[in-house]
Tab-separated table of C-alpha atoms in Angstrom:
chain	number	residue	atom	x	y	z
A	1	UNK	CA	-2.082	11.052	17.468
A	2	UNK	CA	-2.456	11.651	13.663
A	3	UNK	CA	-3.235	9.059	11.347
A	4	UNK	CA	0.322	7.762	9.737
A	5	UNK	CA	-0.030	6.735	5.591
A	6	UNK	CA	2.205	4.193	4.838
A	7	UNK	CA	3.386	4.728	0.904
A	8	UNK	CA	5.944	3.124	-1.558
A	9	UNK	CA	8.708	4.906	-0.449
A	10	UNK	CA	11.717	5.993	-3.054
A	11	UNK	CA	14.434	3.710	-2.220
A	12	UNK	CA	16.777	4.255	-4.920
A	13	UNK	CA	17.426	6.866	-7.630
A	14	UNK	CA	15.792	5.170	-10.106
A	15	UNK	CA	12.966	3.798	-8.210
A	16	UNK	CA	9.880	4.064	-10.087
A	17	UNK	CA	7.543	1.379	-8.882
A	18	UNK	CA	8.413	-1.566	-5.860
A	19	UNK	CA	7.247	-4.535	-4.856
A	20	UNK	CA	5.866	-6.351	-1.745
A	21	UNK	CA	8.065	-9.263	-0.755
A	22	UNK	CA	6.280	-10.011	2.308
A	23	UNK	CA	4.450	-8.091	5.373
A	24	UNK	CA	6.517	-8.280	8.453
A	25	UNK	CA	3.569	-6.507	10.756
A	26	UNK	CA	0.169	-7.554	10.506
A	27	UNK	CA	-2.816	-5.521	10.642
A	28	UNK	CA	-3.339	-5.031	14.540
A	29	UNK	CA	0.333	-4.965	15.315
A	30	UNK	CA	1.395	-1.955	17.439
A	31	UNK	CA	4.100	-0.334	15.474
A	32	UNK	CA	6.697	1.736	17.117
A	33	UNK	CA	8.716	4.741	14.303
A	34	UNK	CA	11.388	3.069	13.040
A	35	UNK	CA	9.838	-0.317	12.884
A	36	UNK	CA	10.214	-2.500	10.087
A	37	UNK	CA	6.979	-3.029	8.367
A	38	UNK	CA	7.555	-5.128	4.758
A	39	UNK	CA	10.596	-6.039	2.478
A	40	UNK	CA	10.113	-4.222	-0.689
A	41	UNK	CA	11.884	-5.605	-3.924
A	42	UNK	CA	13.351	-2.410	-5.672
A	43	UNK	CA	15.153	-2.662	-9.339
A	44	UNK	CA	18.456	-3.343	-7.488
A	45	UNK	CA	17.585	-5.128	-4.189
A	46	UNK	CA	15.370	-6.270	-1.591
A	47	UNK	CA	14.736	-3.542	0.938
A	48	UNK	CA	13.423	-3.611	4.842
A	49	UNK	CA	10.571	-0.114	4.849
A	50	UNK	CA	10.786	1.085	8.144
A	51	UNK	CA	7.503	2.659	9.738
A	52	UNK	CA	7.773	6.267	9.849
A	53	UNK	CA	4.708	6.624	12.678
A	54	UNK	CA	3.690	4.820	15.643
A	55	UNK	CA	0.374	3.020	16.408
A	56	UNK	CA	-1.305	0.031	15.417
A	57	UNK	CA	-1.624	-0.817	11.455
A	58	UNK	CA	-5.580	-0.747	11.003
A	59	UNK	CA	-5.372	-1.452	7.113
A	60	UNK	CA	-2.765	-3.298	4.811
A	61	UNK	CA	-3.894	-2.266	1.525
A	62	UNK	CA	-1.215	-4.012	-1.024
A	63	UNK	CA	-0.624	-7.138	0.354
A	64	UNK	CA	2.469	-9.469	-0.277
A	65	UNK	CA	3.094	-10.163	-4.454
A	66	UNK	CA	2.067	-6.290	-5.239
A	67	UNK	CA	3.230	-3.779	-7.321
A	68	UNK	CA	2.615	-0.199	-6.942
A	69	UNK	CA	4.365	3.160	-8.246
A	70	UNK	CA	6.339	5.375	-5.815
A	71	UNK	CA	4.092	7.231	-3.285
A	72	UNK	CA	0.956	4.838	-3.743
A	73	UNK	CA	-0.717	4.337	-0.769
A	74	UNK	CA	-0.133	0.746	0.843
A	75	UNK	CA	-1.575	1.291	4.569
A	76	UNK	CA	-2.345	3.195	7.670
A	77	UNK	CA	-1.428	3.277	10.633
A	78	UNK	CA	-3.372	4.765	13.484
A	79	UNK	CA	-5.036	4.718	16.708
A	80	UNK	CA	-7.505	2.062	17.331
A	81	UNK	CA	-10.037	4.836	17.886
A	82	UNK	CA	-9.213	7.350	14.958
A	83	UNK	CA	-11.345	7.513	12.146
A	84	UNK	CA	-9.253	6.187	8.921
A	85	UNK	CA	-12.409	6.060	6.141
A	86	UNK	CA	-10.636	8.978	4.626
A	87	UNK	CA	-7.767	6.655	3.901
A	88	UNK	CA	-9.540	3.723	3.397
A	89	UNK	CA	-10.837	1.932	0.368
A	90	UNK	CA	-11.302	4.234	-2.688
A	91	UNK	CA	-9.069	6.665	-1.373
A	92	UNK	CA	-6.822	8.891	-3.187
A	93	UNK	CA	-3.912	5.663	-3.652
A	94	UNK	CA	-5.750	3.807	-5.759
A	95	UNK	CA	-5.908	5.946	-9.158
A	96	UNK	CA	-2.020	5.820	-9.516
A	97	UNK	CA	-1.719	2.120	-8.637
A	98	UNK	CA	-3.159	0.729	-11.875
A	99	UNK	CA	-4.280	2.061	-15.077
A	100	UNK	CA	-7.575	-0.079	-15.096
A	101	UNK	CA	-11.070	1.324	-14.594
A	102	UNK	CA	-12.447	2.395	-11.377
A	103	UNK	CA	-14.847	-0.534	-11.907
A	104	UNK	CA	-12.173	-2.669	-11.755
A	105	UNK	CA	-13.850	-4.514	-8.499
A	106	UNK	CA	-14.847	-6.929	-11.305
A	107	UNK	CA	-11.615	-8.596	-11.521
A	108	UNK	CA	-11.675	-9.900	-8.222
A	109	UNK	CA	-12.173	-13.471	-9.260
A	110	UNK	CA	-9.762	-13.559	-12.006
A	111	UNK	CA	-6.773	-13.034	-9.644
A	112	UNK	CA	-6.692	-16.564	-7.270
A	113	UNK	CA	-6.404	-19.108	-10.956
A	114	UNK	CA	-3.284	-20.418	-10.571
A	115	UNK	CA	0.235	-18.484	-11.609
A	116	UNK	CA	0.766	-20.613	-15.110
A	117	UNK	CA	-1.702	-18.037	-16.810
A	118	UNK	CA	0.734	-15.348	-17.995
A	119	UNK	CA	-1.916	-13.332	-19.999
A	120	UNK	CA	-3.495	-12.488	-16.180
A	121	UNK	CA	-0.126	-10.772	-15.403
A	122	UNK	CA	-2.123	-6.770	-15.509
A	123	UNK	CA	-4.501	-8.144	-13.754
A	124	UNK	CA	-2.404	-9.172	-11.059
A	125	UNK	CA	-1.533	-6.156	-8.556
A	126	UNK	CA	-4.370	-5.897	-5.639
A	127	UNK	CA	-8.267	-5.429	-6.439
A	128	UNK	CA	-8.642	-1.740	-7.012
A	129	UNK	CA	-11.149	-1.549	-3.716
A	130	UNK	CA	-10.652	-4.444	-1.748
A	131	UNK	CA	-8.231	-3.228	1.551
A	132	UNK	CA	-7.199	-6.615	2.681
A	133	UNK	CA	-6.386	-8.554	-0.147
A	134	UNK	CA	-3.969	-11.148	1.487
A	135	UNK	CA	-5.370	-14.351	-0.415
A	136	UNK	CA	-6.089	-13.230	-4.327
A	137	UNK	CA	-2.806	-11.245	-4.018
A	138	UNK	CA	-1.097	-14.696	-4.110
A	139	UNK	CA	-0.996	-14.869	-7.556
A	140	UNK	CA	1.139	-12.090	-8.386
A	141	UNK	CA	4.169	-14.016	-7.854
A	142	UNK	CA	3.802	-14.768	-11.469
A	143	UNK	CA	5.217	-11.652	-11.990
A	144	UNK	CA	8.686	-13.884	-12.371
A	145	UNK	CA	7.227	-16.150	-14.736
A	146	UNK	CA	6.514	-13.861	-18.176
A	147	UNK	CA	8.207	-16.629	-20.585
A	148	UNK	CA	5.850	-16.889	-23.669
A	149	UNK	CA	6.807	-20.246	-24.375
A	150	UNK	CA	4.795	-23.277	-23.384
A	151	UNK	CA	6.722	-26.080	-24.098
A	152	UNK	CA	8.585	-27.551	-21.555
A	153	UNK	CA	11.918	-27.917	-23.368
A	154	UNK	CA	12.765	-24.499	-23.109
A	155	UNK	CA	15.708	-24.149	-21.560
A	156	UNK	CA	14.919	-24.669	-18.102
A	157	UNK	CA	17.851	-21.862	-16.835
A	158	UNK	CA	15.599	-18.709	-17.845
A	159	UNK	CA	13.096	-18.067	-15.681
A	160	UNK	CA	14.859	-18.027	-12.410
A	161	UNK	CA	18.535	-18.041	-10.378
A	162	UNK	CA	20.747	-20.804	-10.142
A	163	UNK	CA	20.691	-22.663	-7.003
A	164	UNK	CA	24.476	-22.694	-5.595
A	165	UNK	CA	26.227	-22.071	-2.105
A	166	UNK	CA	28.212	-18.761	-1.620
A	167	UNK	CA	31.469	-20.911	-1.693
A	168	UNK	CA	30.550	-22.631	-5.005
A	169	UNK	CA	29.590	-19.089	-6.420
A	170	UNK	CA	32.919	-17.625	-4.968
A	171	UNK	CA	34.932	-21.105	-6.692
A	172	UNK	CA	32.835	-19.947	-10.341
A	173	UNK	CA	33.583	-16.256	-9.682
A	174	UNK	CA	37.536	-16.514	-9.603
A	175	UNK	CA	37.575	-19.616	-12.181
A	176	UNK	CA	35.073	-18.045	-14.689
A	177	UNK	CA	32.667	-20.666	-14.671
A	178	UNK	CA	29.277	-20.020	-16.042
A	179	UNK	CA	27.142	-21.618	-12.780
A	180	UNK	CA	24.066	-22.110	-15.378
A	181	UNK	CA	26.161	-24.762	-17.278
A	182	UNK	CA	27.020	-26.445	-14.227
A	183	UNK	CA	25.277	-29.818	-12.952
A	184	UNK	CA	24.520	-29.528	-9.637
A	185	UNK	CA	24.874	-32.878	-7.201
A	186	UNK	CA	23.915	-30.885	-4.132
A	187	UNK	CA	20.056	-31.708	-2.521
A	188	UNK	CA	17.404	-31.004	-4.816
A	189	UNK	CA	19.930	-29.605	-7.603
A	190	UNK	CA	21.816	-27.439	-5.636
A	191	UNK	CA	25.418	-26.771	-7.022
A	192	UNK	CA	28.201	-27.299	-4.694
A	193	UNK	CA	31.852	-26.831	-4.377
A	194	UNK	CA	32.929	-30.175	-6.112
A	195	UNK	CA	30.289	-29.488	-9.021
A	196	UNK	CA	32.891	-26.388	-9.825
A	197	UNK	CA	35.488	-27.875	-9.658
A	198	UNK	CA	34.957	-30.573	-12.230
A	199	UNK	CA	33.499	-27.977	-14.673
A	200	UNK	CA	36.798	-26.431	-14.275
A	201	UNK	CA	39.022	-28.934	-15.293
A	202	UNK	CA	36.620	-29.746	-17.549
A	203	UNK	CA	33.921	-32.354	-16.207
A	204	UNK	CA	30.319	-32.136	-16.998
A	205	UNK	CA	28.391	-29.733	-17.488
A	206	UNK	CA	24.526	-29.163	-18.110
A	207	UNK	CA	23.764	-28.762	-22.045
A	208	UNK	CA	24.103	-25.284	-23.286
A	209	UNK	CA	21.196	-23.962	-25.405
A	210	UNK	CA	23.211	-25.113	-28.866
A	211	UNK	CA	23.480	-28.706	-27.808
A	212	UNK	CA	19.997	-29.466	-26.906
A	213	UNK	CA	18.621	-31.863	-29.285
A	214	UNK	CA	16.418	-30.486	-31.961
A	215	UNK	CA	13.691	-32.382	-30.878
A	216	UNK	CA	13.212	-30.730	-27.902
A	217	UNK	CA	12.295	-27.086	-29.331
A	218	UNK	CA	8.926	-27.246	-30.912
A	219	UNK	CA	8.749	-27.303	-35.092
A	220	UNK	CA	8.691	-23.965	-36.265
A	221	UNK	CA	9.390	-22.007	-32.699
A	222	UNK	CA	12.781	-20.405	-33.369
A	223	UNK	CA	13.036	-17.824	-30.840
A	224	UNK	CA	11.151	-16.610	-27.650
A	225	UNK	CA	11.027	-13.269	-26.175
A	226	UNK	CA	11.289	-13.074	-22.514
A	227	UNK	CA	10.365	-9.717	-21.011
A	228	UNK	CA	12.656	-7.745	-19.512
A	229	UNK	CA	12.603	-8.390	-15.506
A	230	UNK	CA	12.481	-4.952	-13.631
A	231	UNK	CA	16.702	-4.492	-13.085
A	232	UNK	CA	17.329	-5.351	-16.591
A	233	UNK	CA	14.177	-2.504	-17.760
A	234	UNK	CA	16.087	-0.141	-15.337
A	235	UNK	CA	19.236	-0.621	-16.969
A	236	UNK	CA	18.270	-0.146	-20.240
A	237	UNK	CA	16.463	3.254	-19.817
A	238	UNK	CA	19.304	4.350	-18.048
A	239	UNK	CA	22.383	3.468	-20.579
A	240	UNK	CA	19.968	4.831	-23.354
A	241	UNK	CA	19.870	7.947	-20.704
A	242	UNK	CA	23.722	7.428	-20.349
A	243	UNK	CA	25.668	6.516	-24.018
A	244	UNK	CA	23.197	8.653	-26.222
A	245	UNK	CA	22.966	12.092	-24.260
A	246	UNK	CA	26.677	11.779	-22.662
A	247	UNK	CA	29.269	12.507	-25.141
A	248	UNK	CA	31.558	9.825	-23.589
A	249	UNK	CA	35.376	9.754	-24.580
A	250	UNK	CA	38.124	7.255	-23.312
A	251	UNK	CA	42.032	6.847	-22.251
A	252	UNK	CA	43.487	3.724	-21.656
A	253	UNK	CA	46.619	3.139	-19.924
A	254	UNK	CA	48.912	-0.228	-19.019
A	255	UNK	CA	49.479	-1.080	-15.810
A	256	UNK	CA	52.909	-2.839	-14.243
A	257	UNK	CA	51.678	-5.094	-11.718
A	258	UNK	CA	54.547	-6.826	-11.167
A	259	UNK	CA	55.237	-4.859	-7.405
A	260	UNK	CA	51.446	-5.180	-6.777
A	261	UNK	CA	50.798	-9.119	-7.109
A	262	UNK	CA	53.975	-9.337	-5.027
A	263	UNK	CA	52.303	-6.981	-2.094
A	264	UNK	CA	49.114	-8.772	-2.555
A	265	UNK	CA	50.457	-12.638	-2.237
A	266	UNK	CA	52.785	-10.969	1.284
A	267	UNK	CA	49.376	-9.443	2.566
A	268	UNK	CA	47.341	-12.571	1.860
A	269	UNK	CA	49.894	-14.501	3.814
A	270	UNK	CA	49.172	-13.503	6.932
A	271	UNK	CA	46.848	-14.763	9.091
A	272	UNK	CA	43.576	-13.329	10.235
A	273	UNK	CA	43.758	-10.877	7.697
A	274	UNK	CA	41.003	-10.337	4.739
A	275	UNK	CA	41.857	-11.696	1.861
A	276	UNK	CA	43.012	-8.638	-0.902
A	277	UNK	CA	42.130	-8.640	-4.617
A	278	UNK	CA	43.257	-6.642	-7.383
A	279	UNK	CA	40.151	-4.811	-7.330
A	280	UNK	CA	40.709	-3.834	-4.119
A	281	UNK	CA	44.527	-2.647	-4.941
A	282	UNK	CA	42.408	-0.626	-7.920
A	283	UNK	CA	39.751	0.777	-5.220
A	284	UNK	CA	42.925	2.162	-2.958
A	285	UNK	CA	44.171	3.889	-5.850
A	286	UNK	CA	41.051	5.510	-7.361
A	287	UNK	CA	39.952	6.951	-3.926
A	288	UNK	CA	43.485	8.429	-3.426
A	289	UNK	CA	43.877	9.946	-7.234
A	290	UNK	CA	40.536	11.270	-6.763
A	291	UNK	CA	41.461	13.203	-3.620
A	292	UNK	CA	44.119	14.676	-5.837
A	293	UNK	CA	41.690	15.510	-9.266
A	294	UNK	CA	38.578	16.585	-7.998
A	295	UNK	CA	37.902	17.322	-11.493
A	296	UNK	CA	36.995	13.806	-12.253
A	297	UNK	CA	35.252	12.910	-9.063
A	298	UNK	CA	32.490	15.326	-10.321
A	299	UNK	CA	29.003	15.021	-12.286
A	300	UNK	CA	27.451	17.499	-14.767
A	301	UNK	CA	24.148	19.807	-13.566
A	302	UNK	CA	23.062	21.342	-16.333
A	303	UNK	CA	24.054	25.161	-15.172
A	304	UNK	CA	26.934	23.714	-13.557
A	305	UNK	CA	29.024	21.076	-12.344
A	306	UNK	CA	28.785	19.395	-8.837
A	307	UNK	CA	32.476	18.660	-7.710
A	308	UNK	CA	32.477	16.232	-5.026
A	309	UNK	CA	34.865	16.017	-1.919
A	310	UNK	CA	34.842	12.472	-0.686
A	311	UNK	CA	35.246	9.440	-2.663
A	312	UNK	CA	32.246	7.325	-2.811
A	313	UNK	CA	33.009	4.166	-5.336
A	314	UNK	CA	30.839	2.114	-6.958
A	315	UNK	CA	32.103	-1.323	-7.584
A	316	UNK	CA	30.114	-3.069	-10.616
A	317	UNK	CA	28.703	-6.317	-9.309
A	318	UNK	CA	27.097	-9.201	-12.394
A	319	UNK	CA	23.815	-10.758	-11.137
A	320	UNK	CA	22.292	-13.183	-13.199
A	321	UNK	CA	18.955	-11.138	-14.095
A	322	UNK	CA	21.981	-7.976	-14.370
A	323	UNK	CA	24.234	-5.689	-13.154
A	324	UNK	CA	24.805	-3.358	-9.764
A	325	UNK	CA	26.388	-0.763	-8.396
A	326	UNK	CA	26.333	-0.779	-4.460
A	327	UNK	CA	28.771	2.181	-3.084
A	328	UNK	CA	31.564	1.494	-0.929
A	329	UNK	CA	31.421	5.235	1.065
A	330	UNK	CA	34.731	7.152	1.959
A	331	UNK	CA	36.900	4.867	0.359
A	332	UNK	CA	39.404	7.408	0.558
A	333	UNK	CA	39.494	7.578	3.980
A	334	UNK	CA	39.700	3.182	4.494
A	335	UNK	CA	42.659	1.448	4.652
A	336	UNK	CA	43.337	-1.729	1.791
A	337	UNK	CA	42.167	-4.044	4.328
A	338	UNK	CA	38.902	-2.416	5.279
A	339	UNK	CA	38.074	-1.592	1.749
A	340	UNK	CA	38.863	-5.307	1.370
A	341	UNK	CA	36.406	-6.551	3.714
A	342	UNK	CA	33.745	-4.358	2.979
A	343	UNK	CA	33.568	-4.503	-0.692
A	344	UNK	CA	33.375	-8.453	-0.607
A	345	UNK	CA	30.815	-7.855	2.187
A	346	UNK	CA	28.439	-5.459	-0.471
A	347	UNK	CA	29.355	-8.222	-3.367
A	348	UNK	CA	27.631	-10.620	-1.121
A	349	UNK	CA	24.989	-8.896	-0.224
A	350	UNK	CA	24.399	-7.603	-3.501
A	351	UNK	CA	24.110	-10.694	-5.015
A	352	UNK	CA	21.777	-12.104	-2.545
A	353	UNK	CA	19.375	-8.973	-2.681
A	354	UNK	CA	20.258	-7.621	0.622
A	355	UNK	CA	21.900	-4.257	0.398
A	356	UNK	CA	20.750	-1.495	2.209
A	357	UNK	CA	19.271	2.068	0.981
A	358	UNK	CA	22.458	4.098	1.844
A	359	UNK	CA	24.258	1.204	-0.583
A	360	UNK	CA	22.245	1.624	-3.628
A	361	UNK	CA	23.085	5.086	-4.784
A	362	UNK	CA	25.087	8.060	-3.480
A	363	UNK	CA	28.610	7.206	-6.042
A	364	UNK	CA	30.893	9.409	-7.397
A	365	UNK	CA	33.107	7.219	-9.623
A	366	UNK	CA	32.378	4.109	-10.594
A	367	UNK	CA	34.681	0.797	-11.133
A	368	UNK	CA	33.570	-2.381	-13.683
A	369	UNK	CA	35.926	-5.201	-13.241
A	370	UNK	CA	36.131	-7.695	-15.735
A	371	UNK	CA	39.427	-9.240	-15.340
A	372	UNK	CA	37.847	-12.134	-13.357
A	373	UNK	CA	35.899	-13.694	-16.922
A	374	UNK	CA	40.098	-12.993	-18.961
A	375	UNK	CA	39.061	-9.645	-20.655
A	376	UNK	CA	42.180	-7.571	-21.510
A	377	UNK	CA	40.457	-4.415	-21.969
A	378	UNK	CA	36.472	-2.918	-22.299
A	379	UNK	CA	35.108	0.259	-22.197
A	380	UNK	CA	32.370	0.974	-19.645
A	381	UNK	CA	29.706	2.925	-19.695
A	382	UNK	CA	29.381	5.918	-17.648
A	383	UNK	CA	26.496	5.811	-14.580
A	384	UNK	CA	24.838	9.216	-14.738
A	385	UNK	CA	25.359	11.720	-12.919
A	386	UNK	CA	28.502	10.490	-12.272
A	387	UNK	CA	31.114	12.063	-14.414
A	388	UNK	CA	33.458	8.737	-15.360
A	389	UNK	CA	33.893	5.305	-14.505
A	390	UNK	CA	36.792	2.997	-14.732
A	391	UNK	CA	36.456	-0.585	-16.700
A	392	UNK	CA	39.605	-2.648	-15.424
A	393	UNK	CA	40.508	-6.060	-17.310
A	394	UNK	CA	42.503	-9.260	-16.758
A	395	UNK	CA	46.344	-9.352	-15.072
A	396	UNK	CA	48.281	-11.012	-17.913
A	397	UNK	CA	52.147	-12.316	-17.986
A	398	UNK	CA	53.278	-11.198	-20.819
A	399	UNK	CA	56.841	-11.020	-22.653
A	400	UNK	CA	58.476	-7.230	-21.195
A	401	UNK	CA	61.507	-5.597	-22.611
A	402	UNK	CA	64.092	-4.063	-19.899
A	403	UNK	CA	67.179	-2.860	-19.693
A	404	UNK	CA	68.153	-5.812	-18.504
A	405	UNK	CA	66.534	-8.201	-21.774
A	406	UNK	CA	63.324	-9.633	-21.915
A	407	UNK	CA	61.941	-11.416	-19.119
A	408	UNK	CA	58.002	-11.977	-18.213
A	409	UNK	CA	55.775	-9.403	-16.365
A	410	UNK	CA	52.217	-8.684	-15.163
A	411	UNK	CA	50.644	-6.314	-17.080
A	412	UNK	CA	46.751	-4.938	-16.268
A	413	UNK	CA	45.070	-2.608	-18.504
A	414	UNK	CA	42.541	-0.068	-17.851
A	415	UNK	CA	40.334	2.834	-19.686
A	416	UNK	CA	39.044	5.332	-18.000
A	417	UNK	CA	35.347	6.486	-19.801
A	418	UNK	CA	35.047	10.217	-19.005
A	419	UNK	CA	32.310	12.989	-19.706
A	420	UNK	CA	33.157	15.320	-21.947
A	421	UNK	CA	31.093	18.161	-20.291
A	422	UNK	CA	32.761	17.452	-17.227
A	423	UNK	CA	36.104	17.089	-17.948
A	424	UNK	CA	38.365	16.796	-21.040
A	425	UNK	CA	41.329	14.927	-22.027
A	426	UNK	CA	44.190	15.877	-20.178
A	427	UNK	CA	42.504	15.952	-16.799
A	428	UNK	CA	41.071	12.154	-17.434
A	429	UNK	CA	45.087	11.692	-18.660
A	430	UNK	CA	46.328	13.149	-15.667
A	431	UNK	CA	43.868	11.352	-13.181
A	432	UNK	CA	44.605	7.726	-14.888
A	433	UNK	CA	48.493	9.072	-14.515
A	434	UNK	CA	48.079	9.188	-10.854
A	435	UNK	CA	46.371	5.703	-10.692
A	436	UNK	CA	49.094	4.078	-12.508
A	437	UNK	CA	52.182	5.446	-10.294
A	438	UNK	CA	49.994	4.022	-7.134
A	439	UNK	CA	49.754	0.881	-8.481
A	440	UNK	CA	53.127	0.581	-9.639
A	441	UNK	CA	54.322	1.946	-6.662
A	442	UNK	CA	51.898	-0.103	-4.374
A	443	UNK	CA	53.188	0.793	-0.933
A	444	UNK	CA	51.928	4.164	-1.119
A	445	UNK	CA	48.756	2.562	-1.087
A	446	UNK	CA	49.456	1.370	2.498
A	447	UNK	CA	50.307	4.566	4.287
């Protein structure tokens, strides 16, 4: 049987470099193809890597806490009696996984000291020639812990994620409650459903940044910089790859939602069905319009332009450390209640790290809902390749003139960002058109 390398695999488009979470095999396990060997942390998610060979894993040679480029070597698999020195230590993986010398043996000691030393953070990723490196690896969990400030009164919500169950983040989510002001009365911190509550009719909260006393920021410190973490790096190179190259332009439209938030409170009333949002309503329609413009469910080439027939949305999902994109697949072809469940399912999932590979990239059009946090209107940034994305903002009652007087209605607006190589104006026009009868007309979006 031939001898199977185990490398960073490419998990996402814009997967440059991942990260061991923690081995699931051990060396001497018998590993069967499709396996799943490690959890990998990606820019976007945390990742099972299946085994792509079967045999026994002779060598791990990243261990848990490191971080290695795309295609870097991080084991073998083999038979117990094949000969792996080829692919052993000093083998061809090592030159791309760090830029230090190849006499970088030397910095064996320097990686067990204890993860409050920031300035060790190069030194961190897996001795250069060392195979099994299982205990000095330990310190690269520090790679979370970059803040350059020492003193302890800095603010304490940085560094990490707010500790909250999935109801008390659901509670925040639909009330607009920032969970990092929030004082948590759950064990050891933890914020609860209660804790919500009271911050939302206005009980206490933790001290934002501008209330803490002056004496607890150092004399003379009057700013920090905290590094980027790796999803907020990747989205940075990619809307400098997206707003400055991409001659973006925009239509807006309002939407009468009147019909729709009736549907939606009917549908919601029954029982054992998924609870619908707008977004989902605004999912529906965008699959169905884009059936009807392929035009706009397209992406630019360079000699040409790729014009997609089935409607894979993305659906914009806030982390703390940033923002996602997992894609809700065929959403043409799903009715309001199945795109219902599943695109709470990938919200969840997304923000606890768990989406799968199919999930982090494949979209078409993309969707950036703000109306939960009272935005009226934004314009969004386009995802390359795709060829526009949608930016949808707060259902508002509002004063309405009508034949009949002036009475109150629901109005929801929307701007659809376009690329101008793609498509031009009247074909974004015609596209957001289409949207706007669905969702005024919402049982269409039912059949």
């Amino acid at each position: 049987m031939a001898i199977s390398k185990v490398v960073m695999p490419k998990l996402s488009e814009q997967m440059e470099t991942g990260k061991i979470i923690k081995w699931l095999k051990q060396e001497g396990d018998r590993i069967q193809s499709g396996d799943i060997l490690a959890e990998v942390e990606t820019d976007k998610a945390d990742v099972e890597m299946e085994a792509f060979g079967s045999g026994v894993l002779r060598k791990i040679l990243v261990a848990a806490g490191g971080t290695v480029p795309v295609g870097a070597l991080i084991g073998v698999i083999a038979e117990p009696n094949e000969d792996i020195a080829s692919v052993g230590p000093g083998g061809p993986e090592m030159a791309p996984r760090t830029p230090q010398p190849a006499t970088s043996p030397v910095t064996q000691p320097a990686a067990p000291p204890p993860a409050t030393q920031p300035v060790t953070q190069p030194a961190a990723p897996p001795p250069a020639t060392q195979p099994v490196t299982s205990q000095p690896a330990t310190a690269r969990p520090a790679t979370p812990q970059p803040v350059t400030l020492q003193p302890a009164a800095a603010m304490a919500e940085a560094p990490g994620r707010v500790k909250a169950s999935p109801l008390a983040r659901k509670i925040a989510a639909q009330s607009g409650v920032d969970l990092k002001l929030v004082q948590g009365s759950g064990p050891g911190g933890r914020v609860v459903r209660r804790d919500v509550e009271a911050a939302s009719s206005g009980g206490a909260l933790r001290p934002t940044a501008a209330a803490v006393p002056a004496a607890s920021v150092p004399a003379g410190v009057e700013f920090e910089d905290r590094p980027l973490s790796q999803m907020r790096a990747v989205i940075a190179k990619r809307m400098s790859l997206s707003k400055a190259p991409v001659p973006h332009f925009y239509v807006s439209s309002e939407i009468a939602m009147d019909r729709a938030w009736t549907l939606r409170e009917e549908l919601n009333g029954l029982e054992g069905q998924p609870k619908i949002s707008v977004n989902d309503f605004v999912i529906r329609a965008c699959a169905l319009a884009l059936l009807q413009h392929p035009g706009v469910n397209a992406s630019f080439q360079g000699e040409a332009i790729r014009v997609y027939h089935r409607a894979h949305i993305g659906i914009a999902v806030a982390l703390e450390e940033g923002l996602i994109t997992p894609v809700l697949r065929d959403a043409h072809a799903k009715s309001i209640t199945q795109i219902a469940a599943e695109a709470r399912d990938l919200a969840e999932r997304a923000r606890a790290r768990k989406l799968r590979v199919p999930e982090l990239s494949g979209a078409t059009f993309s969707i950036s809902n703000l109306g939960m946090f009272d935005v009226t209107e934004f314009s969004a940034i386009i995802n390359p390749p795709e060829g526009a994305i949608l930016a949808v903002g707060t259902v508002r009652k509002i004063p309405v003139v009508t034949g009949e007087g002036l009475r109150v209605g629901r109005r929801m607006m929307l701007t659809l960002s376009c690329d101008h190589r793609v498509m031009d104006g009247a074909m974004g026009a015609r596209f957001l058109q289409d949207v706007k009868h669905l969702l005024e007309e919402p049982l269409r979006l039912l059949v």
